[in-house]
Amino acid sequence: MKVALRDDDTSYFTEPGKLEAVYHDVWDRVPVGLAVVPHAAGFVDKAIPEKYWEAERAFPLEENPALVTSLREHIAAGRVTISQHGFTHEDFPDGHEFQAAPDIEGRLARGQAYLEGVLSTRIRVFVPPHNALSKRGLAAVSSAGLNLLGSFLSFRPSMRPWDVHTPANWLRVRQYRQQTGRTRADRLVYPHVLRYQRHAEFGCHGLIPGTTFDELKRGFDEARAANGHVCVATHYWEVDATLKQVLVRFLDYAAGFDDVEFVAVERLFDTAA
Ligand SMILES: [Zn+2]
């Protein structure tokens, strides 16, 4: 059973010391899958320092050289892996970036190339800002061959671009809902990788203020009973002492099972040998 950890929103606005404060005793146990914003826009947002709220421009990661240096070191040490989290992470009147931005395809391609160049790493995974992806956004991610880590993407064929695997995957998810006594309205994090023609998808359990150890344990136990895997997704900027304690308790719990392997998020998508 694979257990992975994802952390969203590292960007120009991130002080490297903040990541270290949260993960210094975590990333040697499980590599942290940092979902990084390539050119983060300044706007009113809890994740952005107030002095940038009126900035009206986007900030390339390189304008924070201390962060770039520190990320390169953590990548080299195997403490973090990098995935792509949108391009500017800004919102539009009609929705979040990868639902409503113009030229989603260009943002995806530019962001991937930018992160690969600046951090000298390969990007294999895309995390949509706010876990929100339009049909067109999903088509772009799929043609780029990036795997997708989300939380509550729709599996309904009508909400997705055409793909030969969509009907069978939708049926698998529907059967799983029935087996676990869920209705269509009940929240579900499907514990298996769903493979499509050019990409694969996996859902994460959110660790946000208010999430308890028992909720994460329930998600883990359910995935385990289904021979599946688990990914926990959080944001370093809202991890306080309480959330940190929930995270460490969860890792301790998972580590108590002999067959649990803590892996980088990219490895969730490995095909079985
Ligand atoms: Zn985000």
PDB file of C-alpha atoms and ligand atoms in Angstrom:
ATOM      1  CA  MET A   1       0.000   0.000   0.000  1.00  0.00           C
ATOM      2  CA  LYS A   2       1.369   3.398  -1.038  1.00  0.00           C
ATOM      3  CA  VAL A   3       0.973   6.534   1.097  1.00  0.00           C
ATOM      4  CA  ALA A   4       1.921   9.937  -0.335  1.00  0.00           C
ATOM      5  CA  LEU A   5       1.859  13.557   0.800  1.00  0.00           C
ATOM      6  CA  ARG A   6       1.059  16.567  -1.369  1.00  0.00           C
ATOM      7  CA  ASP A   7       1.463  20.215  -0.390  1.00  0.00           C
ATOM      8  CA  ASP A   8      -0.015  22.999  -2.542  1.00  0.00           C
ATOM      9  CA  ASP A   9       0.827  26.644  -3.221  1.00  0.00           C
ATOM     10  CA  THR A  10       4.599  26.950  -2.998  1.00  0.00           C
ATOM     11  CA  SER A  11       5.328  30.009  -5.147  1.00  0.00           C
ATOM     12  CA  TYR A  12       7.352  33.238  -5.307  1.00  0.00           C
ATOM     13  CA  PHE A  13       5.481  34.222  -2.108  1.00  0.00           C
ATOM     14  CA  THR A  14       6.849  31.291  -0.093  1.00  0.00           C
ATOM     15  CA  GLU A  15       9.579  31.819   2.464  1.00  0.00           C
ATOM     16  CA  PRO A  16      11.761  28.714   2.389  1.00  0.00           C
ATOM     17  CA  GLY A  17      11.929  28.784   6.191  1.00  0.00           C
ATOM     18  CA  LYS A  18       8.179  28.226   6.343  1.00  0.00           C
ATOM     19  CA  LEU A  19       8.406  24.931   4.413  1.00  0.00           C
ATOM     20  CA  GLU A  20      11.280  23.881   6.648  1.00  0.00           C
ATOM     21  CA  ALA A  21       9.351  24.750   9.805  1.00  0.00           C
ATOM     22  CA  VAL A  22       6.454  22.524   8.735  1.00  0.00           C
ATOM     23  CA  TYR A  23       8.313  19.614   7.123  1.00  0.00           C
ATOM     24  CA  HIS A  24      11.776  19.351   8.736  1.00  0.00           C
ATOM     25  CA  ASP A  25      10.759  16.195  10.621  1.00  0.00           C
ATOM     26  CA  VAL A  26       8.404  14.885   7.940  1.00  0.00           C
ATOM     27  CA  TRP A  27      10.241  14.908   4.595  1.00  0.00           C
ATOM     28  CA  ASP A  28      12.802  12.309   5.640  1.00  0.00           C
ATOM     29  CA  ARG A  29       9.883   9.947   6.341  1.00  0.00           C
ATOM     30  CA  VAL A  30       7.862  10.756   3.236  1.00  0.00           C
ATOM     31  CA  PRO A  31       8.961  13.000   0.377  1.00  0.00           C
ATOM     32  CA  VAL A  32       6.661  16.018   0.113  1.00  0.00           C
ATOM     33  CA  GLY A  33       5.044  16.496  -3.299  1.00  0.00           C
ATOM     34  CA  LEU A  34       5.209  20.276  -3.594  1.00  0.00           C
ATOM     35  CA  ALA A  35       2.657  21.571  -6.097  1.00  0.00           C
ATOM     36  CA  VAL A  36       4.389  24.770  -7.225  1.00  0.00           C
ATOM     37  CA  VAL A  37       2.878  27.834  -8.934  1.00  0.00           C
ATOM     38  CA  PRO A  38       5.273  28.909 -11.744  1.00  0.00           C
ATOM     39  CA  HIS A  39       4.247  32.613 -12.079  1.00  0.00           C
ATOM     40  CA  ALA A  40       2.082  33.383  -9.047  1.00  0.00           C
ATOM     41  CA  ALA A  41      -0.228  36.382  -9.411  1.00  0.00           C
ATOM     42  CA  GLY A  42      -0.517  38.914  -6.589  1.00  0.00           C
ATOM     43  CA  PHE A  43      -4.136  39.301  -5.465  1.00  0.00           C
ATOM     44  CA  VAL A  44      -6.211  39.213  -2.313  1.00  0.00           C
ATOM     45  CA  ASP A  45      -5.753  35.699  -0.958  1.00  0.00           C
ATOM     46  CA  LYS A  46      -4.953  34.081   2.389  1.00  0.00           C
ATOM     47  CA  ALA A  47      -1.944  32.320   0.844  1.00  0.00           C
ATOM     48  CA  ILE A  48      -0.401  35.607  -0.347  1.00  0.00           C
ATOM     49  CA  PRO A  49       1.265  38.235   1.903  1.00  0.00           C
ATOM     50  CA  GLU A  50      -0.870  41.365   2.148  1.00  0.00           C
ATOM     51  CA  LYS A  51       1.735  43.649   0.549  1.00  0.00           C
ATOM     52  CA  TYR A  52       1.178  41.839  -2.783  1.00  0.00           C
ATOM     53  CA  TRP A  53      -2.603  42.039  -2.755  1.00  0.00           C
ATOM     54  CA  GLU A  54      -2.616  45.054  -5.070  1.00  0.00           C
ATOM     55  CA  ALA A  55       0.408  43.984  -7.128  1.00  0.00           C
ATOM     56  CA  GLU A  56      -1.486  43.418 -10.386  1.00  0.00           C
ATOM     57  CA  ARG A  57       1.285  41.334 -11.852  1.00  0.00           C
ATOM     58  CA  ALA A  58       2.579  37.797 -11.749  1.00  0.00           C
ATOM     59  CA  PHE A  59       5.823  36.861  -9.999  1.00  0.00           C
ATOM     60  CA  PRO A  60       8.063  34.221 -11.595  1.00  0.00           C
ATOM     61  CA  LEU A  61       9.527  31.787  -9.060  1.00  0.00           C
ATOM     62  CA  GLU A  62      13.080  32.977  -9.886  1.00  0.00           C
ATOM     63  CA  GLU A  63      12.383  36.381  -8.348  1.00  0.00           C
ATOM     64  CA  ASN A  64      12.707  34.547  -5.034  1.00  0.00           C
ATOM     65  CA  PRO A  65      16.258  33.177  -5.413  1.00  0.00           C
ATOM     66  CA  ALA A  66      16.435  31.957  -1.804  1.00  0.00           C
ATOM     67  CA  LEU A  67      13.424  29.745  -2.465  1.00  0.00           C
ATOM     68  CA  VAL A  68      14.832  28.428  -5.753  1.00  0.00           C
ATOM     69  CA  THR A  69      18.150  27.534  -4.071  1.00  0.00           C
ATOM     70  CA  SER A  70      16.402  25.825  -1.221  1.00  0.00           C
ATOM     71  CA  LEU A  71      14.015  23.875  -3.495  1.00  0.00           C
ATOM     72  CA  ARG A  72      16.944  22.669  -5.589  1.00  0.00           C
ATOM     73  CA  GLU A  73      18.670  21.415  -2.449  1.00  0.00           C
ATOM     74  CA  HIS A  74      15.562  19.642  -1.186  1.00  0.00           C
ATOM     75  CA  ILE A  75      14.993  18.034  -4.603  1.00  0.00           C
ATOM     76  CA  ALA A  76      18.596  16.807  -4.709  1.00  0.00           C
ATOM     77  CA  ALA A  77      18.248  15.369  -1.194  1.00  0.00           C
ATOM     78  CA  GLY A  78      15.023  13.540  -2.132  1.00  0.00           C
ATOM     79  CA  ARG A  79      13.018  15.480   0.437  1.00  0.00           C
ATOM     80  CA  VAL A  80      10.614  17.000  -2.089  1.00  0.00           C
ATOM     81  CA  THR A  81       9.383  16.372  -5.611  1.00  0.00           C
ATOM     82  CA  ILE A  82       7.828  19.090  -7.757  1.00  0.00           C
ATOM     83  CA  SER A  83       4.493  19.068  -9.509  1.00  0.00           C
ATOM     84  CA  GLN A  84       2.814  21.914 -11.408  1.00  0.00           C
ATOM     85  CA  HIS A  85       0.057  23.892  -9.698  1.00  0.00           C
ATOM     86  CA  GLY A  86      -1.576  26.034 -12.375  1.00  0.00           C
ATOM     87  CA  PHE A  87       0.375  28.890 -13.932  1.00  0.00           C
ATOM     88  CA  THR A  88      -0.620  32.071 -12.036  1.00  0.00           C
ATOM     89  CA  HIS A  89      -3.212  30.507  -9.679  1.00  0.00           C
ATOM     90  CA  GLU A  90      -5.451  33.545 -10.243  1.00  0.00           C
ATOM     91  CA  ASP A  91      -9.246  33.511 -10.331  1.00  0.00           C
ATOM     92  CA  PHE A  92     -11.391  34.781 -13.187  1.00  0.00           C
ATOM     93  CA  PRO A  93     -14.966  36.096 -13.116  1.00  0.00           C
ATOM     94  CA  ASP A  94     -16.175  32.733 -14.487  1.00  0.00           C
ATOM     95  CA  GLY A  95     -14.103  30.401 -12.353  1.00  0.00           C
ATOM     96  CA  HIS A  96     -10.697  29.262 -11.193  1.00  0.00           C
ATOM     97  CA  GLU A  97      -7.616  29.378 -13.410  1.00  0.00           C
ATOM     98  CA  PHE A  98      -7.892  25.985 -15.113  1.00  0.00           C
ATOM     99  CA  GLN A  99     -11.598  26.409 -15.650  1.00  0.00           C
ATOM    100  CA  ALA A 100     -11.771  29.938 -16.928  1.00  0.00           C
ATOM    101  CA  ALA A 101      -8.387  31.334 -18.011  1.00  0.00           C
ATOM    102  CA  PRO A 102      -7.784  32.182 -21.650  1.00  0.00           C
ATOM    103  CA  ASP A 103      -5.236  29.907 -23.341  1.00  0.00           C
ATOM    104  CA  ILE A 104      -5.237  27.126 -20.744  1.00  0.00           C
ATOM    105  CA  GLU A 105      -3.062  25.021 -23.068  1.00  0.00           C
ATOM    106  CA  GLY A 106      -0.386  27.744 -23.257  1.00  0.00           C
ATOM    107  CA  ARG A 107      -0.408  28.256 -19.483  1.00  0.00           C
ATOM    108  CA  LEU A 108       0.063  24.548 -18.945  1.00  0.00           C
ATOM    109  CA  ALA A 109       2.946  24.242 -21.414  1.00  0.00           C
ATOM    110  CA  ARG A 110       4.731  27.436 -20.324  1.00  0.00           C
ATOM    111  CA  GLY A 111       4.399  26.551 -16.643  1.00  0.00           C
ATOM    112  CA  GLN A 112       5.744  23.046 -17.091  1.00  0.00           C
ATOM    113  CA  ALA A 113       8.732  24.200 -19.158  1.00  0.00           C
ATOM    114  CA  TYR A 114       9.414  27.013 -16.702  1.00  0.00           C
ATOM    115  CA  LEU A 115       9.470  24.784 -13.612  1.00  0.00           C
ATOM    116  CA  GLU A 116      11.561  22.144 -15.370  1.00  0.00           C
ATOM    117  CA  GLY A 117      14.107  24.799 -16.381  1.00  0.00           C
ATOM    118  CA  VAL A 118      14.318  26.765 -13.138  1.00  0.00           C
ATOM    119  CA  LEU A 119      14.380  23.717 -10.850  1.00  0.00           C
ATOM    120  CA  SER A 120      16.174  21.271 -13.201  1.00  0.00           C
ATOM    121  CA  THR A 121      13.594  18.601 -12.578  1.00  0.00           C
ATOM    122  CA  ARG A 122      10.957  16.730 -14.559  1.00  0.00           C
ATOM    123  CA  ILE A 123       7.305  17.555 -14.055  1.00  0.00           C
ATOM    124  CA  ARG A 124       5.063  14.494 -14.260  1.00  0.00           C
ATOM    125  CA  VAL A 125       2.057  15.595 -12.204  1.00  0.00           C
ATOM    126  CA  PHE A 126      -0.404  18.477 -12.450  1.00  0.00           C
ATOM    127  CA  VAL A 127      -2.507  19.758  -9.541  1.00  0.00           C
ATOM    128  CA  PRO A 128      -5.294  22.129 -10.622  1.00  0.00           C
ATOM    129  CA  PRO A 129      -5.715  25.267  -8.485  1.00  0.00           C
ATOM    130  CA  HIS A 130      -8.707  24.718  -6.155  1.00  0.00           C
ATOM    131  CA  ASN A 131      -8.890  21.178  -7.582  1.00  0.00           C
ATOM    132  CA  ALA A 132     -10.989  22.752 -10.346  1.00  0.00           C
ATOM    133  CA  LEU A 133     -10.630  21.732 -13.964  1.00  0.00           C
ATOM    134  CA  SER A 134     -12.914  22.371 -16.944  1.00  0.00           C
ATOM    135  CA  LYS A 135     -13.406  19.855 -19.719  1.00  0.00           C
ATOM    136  CA  ARG A 136     -10.938  21.873 -21.789  1.00  0.00           C
ATOM    137  CA  GLY A 137      -8.468  22.030 -18.887  1.00  0.00           C
ATOM    138  CA  LEU A 138      -8.642  18.274 -18.493  1.00  0.00           C
ATOM    139  CA  ALA A 139      -8.123  17.789 -22.231  1.00  0.00           C
ATOM    140  CA  ALA A 140      -5.003  19.991 -22.033  1.00  0.00           C
ATOM    141  CA  VAL A 141      -3.545  18.052 -19.078  1.00  0.00           C
ATOM    142  CA  SER A 142      -4.267  14.776 -20.815  1.00  0.00           C
ATOM    143  CA  SER A 143      -2.645  15.776 -24.115  1.00  0.00           C
ATOM    144  CA  ALA A 144       0.397  16.984 -22.196  1.00  0.00           C
ATOM    145  CA  GLY A 145       0.610  13.454 -20.743  1.00  0.00           C
ATOM    146  CA  LEU A 146       0.712  14.776 -17.179  1.00  0.00           C
ATOM    147  CA  ASN A 147      -0.885  12.736 -14.414  1.00  0.00           C
ATOM    148  CA  LEU A 148      -3.517  14.440 -12.358  1.00  0.00           C
ATOM    149  CA  LEU A 149      -3.803  14.702  -8.598  1.00  0.00           C
ATOM    150  CA  GLY A 150      -7.139  16.138  -7.597  1.00  0.00           C
ATOM    151  CA  SER A 151      -9.739  15.723  -4.936  1.00  0.00           C
ATOM    152  CA  PHE A 152     -13.270  15.925  -6.219  1.00  0.00           C
ATOM    153  CA  LEU A 153     -13.142  15.897  -9.998  1.00  0.00           C
ATOM    154  CA  SER A 154     -16.255  14.664 -11.702  1.00  0.00           C
ATOM    155  CA  PHE A 155     -16.158  11.193 -13.219  1.00  0.00           C
ATOM    156  CA  ARG A 156     -19.329  11.748 -15.259  1.00  0.00           C
ATOM    157  CA  PRO A 157     -18.635  11.158 -18.952  1.00  0.00           C
ATOM    158  CA  SER A 158     -20.575  14.316 -19.886  1.00  0.00           C
ATOM    159  CA  MET A 159     -18.187  16.427 -17.777  1.00  0.00           C
ATOM    160  CA  ARG A 160     -15.070  15.064 -19.461  1.00  0.00           C
ATOM    161  CA  PRO A 161     -13.373  15.186 -22.843  1.00  0.00           C
ATOM    162  CA  TRP A 162     -13.813  12.084 -24.973  1.00  0.00           C
ATOM    163  CA  ASP A 163     -11.552   9.224 -23.906  1.00  0.00           C
ATOM    164  CA  VAL A 164     -11.953   5.546 -24.665  1.00  0.00           C
ATOM    165  CA  HIS A 165     -11.465   4.691 -20.947  1.00  0.00           C
ATOM    166  CA  THR A 166     -14.034   7.087 -19.532  1.00  0.00           C
ATOM    167  CA  PRO A 167     -17.114   4.801 -19.518  1.00  0.00           C
ATOM    168  CA  ALA A 168     -15.283   1.895 -17.830  1.00  0.00           C
ATOM    169  CA  ASN A 169     -13.714   4.177 -15.208  1.00  0.00           C
ATOM    170  CA  TRP A 170     -17.056   5.798 -14.511  1.00  0.00           C
ATOM    171  CA  LEU A 171     -18.566   2.349 -13.956  1.00  0.00           C
ATOM    172  CA  ARG A 172     -15.754   1.359 -11.584  1.00  0.00           C
ATOM    173  CA  VAL A 173     -16.332   4.463  -9.503  1.00  0.00           C
ATOM    174  CA  ARG A 174     -20.095   3.896  -9.535  1.00  0.00           C
ATOM    175  CA  GLN A 175     -19.668   0.297  -8.387  1.00  0.00           C
ATOM    176  CA  TYR A 176     -17.355   1.438  -5.617  1.00  0.00           C
ATOM    177  CA  ARG A 177     -19.955   3.964  -4.477  1.00  0.00           C
ATOM    178  CA  GLN A 178     -22.547   1.213  -4.297  1.00  0.00           C
ATOM    179  CA  GLN A 179     -20.234  -1.219  -2.486  1.00  0.00           C
ATOM    180  CA  THR A 180     -19.426   1.385   0.138  1.00  0.00           C
ATOM    181  CA  GLY A 181     -23.067   2.381   0.592  1.00  0.00           C
ATOM    182  CA  ARG A 182     -22.627   5.891  -0.803  1.00  0.00           C
ATOM    183  CA  THR A 183     -25.139   7.895  -2.725  1.00  0.00           C
ATOM    184  CA  ARG A 184     -24.082  10.226  -5.517  1.00  0.00           C
ATOM    185  CA  ALA A 185     -24.108  13.101  -3.057  1.00  0.00           C
ATOM    186  CA  ASP A 186     -21.733  11.475  -0.553  1.00  0.00           C
ATOM    187  CA  ARG A 187     -18.106  12.502  -0.665  1.00  0.00           C
ATOM    188  CA  LEU A 188     -15.795   9.954  -2.173  1.00  0.00           C
ATOM    189  CA  VAL A 189     -12.047   9.770  -2.603  1.00  0.00           C
ATOM    190  CA  TYR A 190     -11.632   6.800  -4.922  1.00  0.00           C
ATOM    191  CA  PRO A 191      -8.641   4.805  -3.626  1.00  0.00           C
ATOM    192  CA  HIS A 192      -7.320   3.487  -6.952  1.00  0.00           C
ATOM    193  CA  VAL A 193      -5.511   5.116  -9.852  1.00  0.00           C
ATOM    194  CA  LEU A 194      -7.813   5.678 -12.828  1.00  0.00           C
ATOM    195  CA  ARG A 195      -5.954   5.297 -16.109  1.00  0.00           C
ATOM    196  CA  TYR A 196      -6.999   7.107 -19.241  1.00  0.00           C
ATOM    197  CA  GLN A 197      -5.535   7.083 -22.735  1.00  0.00           C
ATOM    198  CA  ARG A 198      -2.726   9.584 -22.127  1.00  0.00           C
ATOM    199  CA  HIS A 199      -2.793  10.251 -18.397  1.00  0.00           C
ATOM    200  CA  ALA A 200      -3.905   8.844 -15.040  1.00  0.00           C
ATOM    201  CA  GLU A 201      -5.781  10.360 -12.100  1.00  0.00           C
ATOM    202  CA  PHE A 202      -5.760   9.932  -8.357  1.00  0.00           C
ATOM    203  CA  GLY A 203      -7.646  11.753  -5.596  1.00  0.00           C
ATOM    204  CA  CYS A 204      -6.232  13.057  -2.313  1.00  0.00           C
ATOM    205  CA  HIS A 205      -7.719  13.440   1.153  1.00  0.00           C
ATOM    206  CA  GLY A 206      -7.637  17.067   2.272  1.00  0.00           C
ATOM    207  CA  LEU A 207      -5.848  18.044   5.478  1.00  0.00           C
ATOM    208  CA  ILE A 208      -7.249  21.497   6.205  1.00  0.00           C
ATOM    209  CA  PRO A 209      -8.196  23.322   9.407  1.00  0.00           C
ATOM    210  CA  GLY A 210     -10.838  21.184  11.092  1.00  0.00           C
ATOM    211  CA  THR A 211      -9.668  17.854   9.615  1.00  0.00           C
ATOM    212  CA  THR A 212      -9.218  15.287  12.382  1.00  0.00           C
ATOM    213  CA  PHE A 213      -6.955  12.274  12.716  1.00  0.00           C
ATOM    214  CA  ASP A 214     -10.057  10.060  12.771  1.00  0.00           C
ATOM    215  CA  GLU A 215     -11.154  11.340   9.363  1.00  0.00           C
ATOM    216  CA  LEU A 216      -7.763  10.598   7.828  1.00  0.00           C
ATOM    217  CA  LYS A 217      -7.658   7.221   9.563  1.00  0.00           C
ATOM    218  CA  ARG A 218     -11.084   6.374   8.124  1.00  0.00           C
ATOM    219  CA  GLY A 219      -9.858   7.267   4.620  1.00  0.00           C
ATOM    220  CA  PHE A 220      -6.744   5.161   5.129  1.00  0.00           C
ATOM    221  CA  ASP A 221      -8.665   2.165   6.520  1.00  0.00           C
ATOM    222  CA  GLU A 222     -11.157   2.285   3.680  1.00  0.00           C
ATOM    223  CA  ALA A 223      -8.405   2.478   1.038  1.00  0.00           C
ATOM    224  CA  ARG A 224      -6.589  -0.362   2.760  1.00  0.00           C
ATOM    225  CA  ALA A 225      -9.679  -2.574   2.813  1.00  0.00           C
ATOM    226  CA  ALA A 226     -10.019  -1.944  -0.939  1.00  0.00           C
ATOM    227  CA  ASN A 227      -6.329  -2.740  -1.627  1.00  0.00           C
ATOM    228  CA  GLY A 228      -5.887   0.869  -2.662  1.00  0.00           C
ATOM    229  CA  HIS A 229      -3.545   3.741  -1.868  1.00  0.00           C
ATOM    230  CA  VAL A 230      -3.732   7.053  -0.012  1.00  0.00           C
ATOM    231  CA  CYS A 231      -2.631  10.609  -0.717  1.00  0.00           C
ATOM    232  CA  VAL A 232      -3.021  13.419   1.833  1.00  0.00           C
ATOM    233  CA  ALA A 233      -3.077  16.995   0.514  1.00  0.00           C
ATOM    234  CA  THR A 234      -2.417  20.083   2.589  1.00  0.00           C
ATOM    235  CA  HIS A 235      -1.132  23.695   2.366  1.00  0.00           C
ATOM    236  CA  TYR A 236       2.011  24.568   4.334  1.00  0.00           C
ATOM    237  CA  TRP A 237       0.642  28.096   4.914  1.00  0.00           C
ATOM    238  CA  GLU A 238      -2.226  26.839   7.035  1.00  0.00           C
ATOM    239  CA  VAL A 239      -0.426  24.048   8.889  1.00  0.00           C
ATOM    240  CA  ASP A 240      -0.424  25.109  12.547  1.00  0.00           C
ATOM    241  CA  ALA A 241       0.518  23.031  15.588  1.00  0.00           C
ATOM    242  CA  THR A 242      -2.857  21.266  15.546  1.00  0.00           C
ATOM    243  CA  LEU A 243      -2.729  20.276  11.875  1.00  0.00           C
ATOM    244  CA  LYS A 244       0.886  19.246  12.209  1.00  0.00           C
ATOM    245  CA  GLN A 245      -0.065  16.944  15.057  1.00  0.00           C
ATOM    246  CA  VAL A 246      -2.847  15.386  12.937  1.00  0.00           C
ATOM    247  CA  LEU A 247      -0.351  14.825  10.123  1.00  0.00           C
ATOM    248  CA  VAL A 248       2.304  13.225  12.331  1.00  0.00           C
ATOM    249  CA  ARG A 249      -0.276  11.029  14.054  1.00  0.00           C
ATOM    250  CA  PHE A 250      -1.518   9.888  10.660  1.00  0.00           C
ATOM    251  CA  LEU A 251       2.024   9.067   9.458  1.00  0.00           C
ATOM    252  CA  ASP A 252       2.705   7.159  12.694  1.00  0.00           C
ATOM    253  CA  TYR A 253      -0.513   5.213  12.228  1.00  0.00           C
ATOM    254  CA  ALA A 254       0.291   4.349   8.598  1.00  0.00           C
ATOM    255  CA  ALA A 255       3.868   3.406   9.523  1.00  0.00           C
ATOM    256  CA  GLY A 256       2.459   0.765  11.876  1.00  0.00           C
ATOM    257  CA  PHE A 257       1.509  -1.426   8.890  1.00  0.00           C
ATOM    258  CA  ASP A 258       4.372  -3.523   7.515  1.00  0.00           C
ATOM    259  CA  ASP A 259       3.298  -3.263   3.895  1.00  0.00           C
ATOM    260  CA  VAL A 260       2.868   0.515   3.861  1.00  0.00           C
ATOM    261  CA  GLU A 261       5.381   2.322   1.694  1.00  0.00           C
ATOM    262  CA  PHE A 262       5.748   6.101   1.908  1.00  0.00           C
ATOM    263  CA  VAL A 263       6.281   7.309  -1.642  1.00  0.00           C
ATOM    264  CA  ALA A 264       6.589  10.498  -3.676  1.00  0.00           C
ATOM    265  CA  VAL A 265       3.274  11.465  -5.298  1.00  0.00           C
ATOM    266  CA  GLU A 266       4.665  10.600  -8.742  1.00  0.00           C
ATOM    267  CA  ARG A 267       4.993   6.976  -7.661  1.00  0.00           C
ATOM    268  CA  LEU A 268       1.266   6.652  -7.021  1.00  0.00           C
ATOM    269  CA  PHE A 269       0.955   6.390 -10.802  1.00  0.00           C
ATOM    270  CA  ASP A 270       3.565   3.649 -11.326  1.00  0.00           C
ATOM    271  CA  THR A 271       2.181   0.739 -13.240  1.00  0.00           C
ATOM    272  CA  ALA A 272       2.493  -2.522 -11.355  1.00  0.00           C
ATOM    273  CA  ALA A 273       5.522  -4.452 -12.586  1.00  0.00           C
TER     274      ALA A 273
HETATM  275 ZN    ZN B   1      -3.658  26.210  -4.619  1.00  0.00          ZN
END
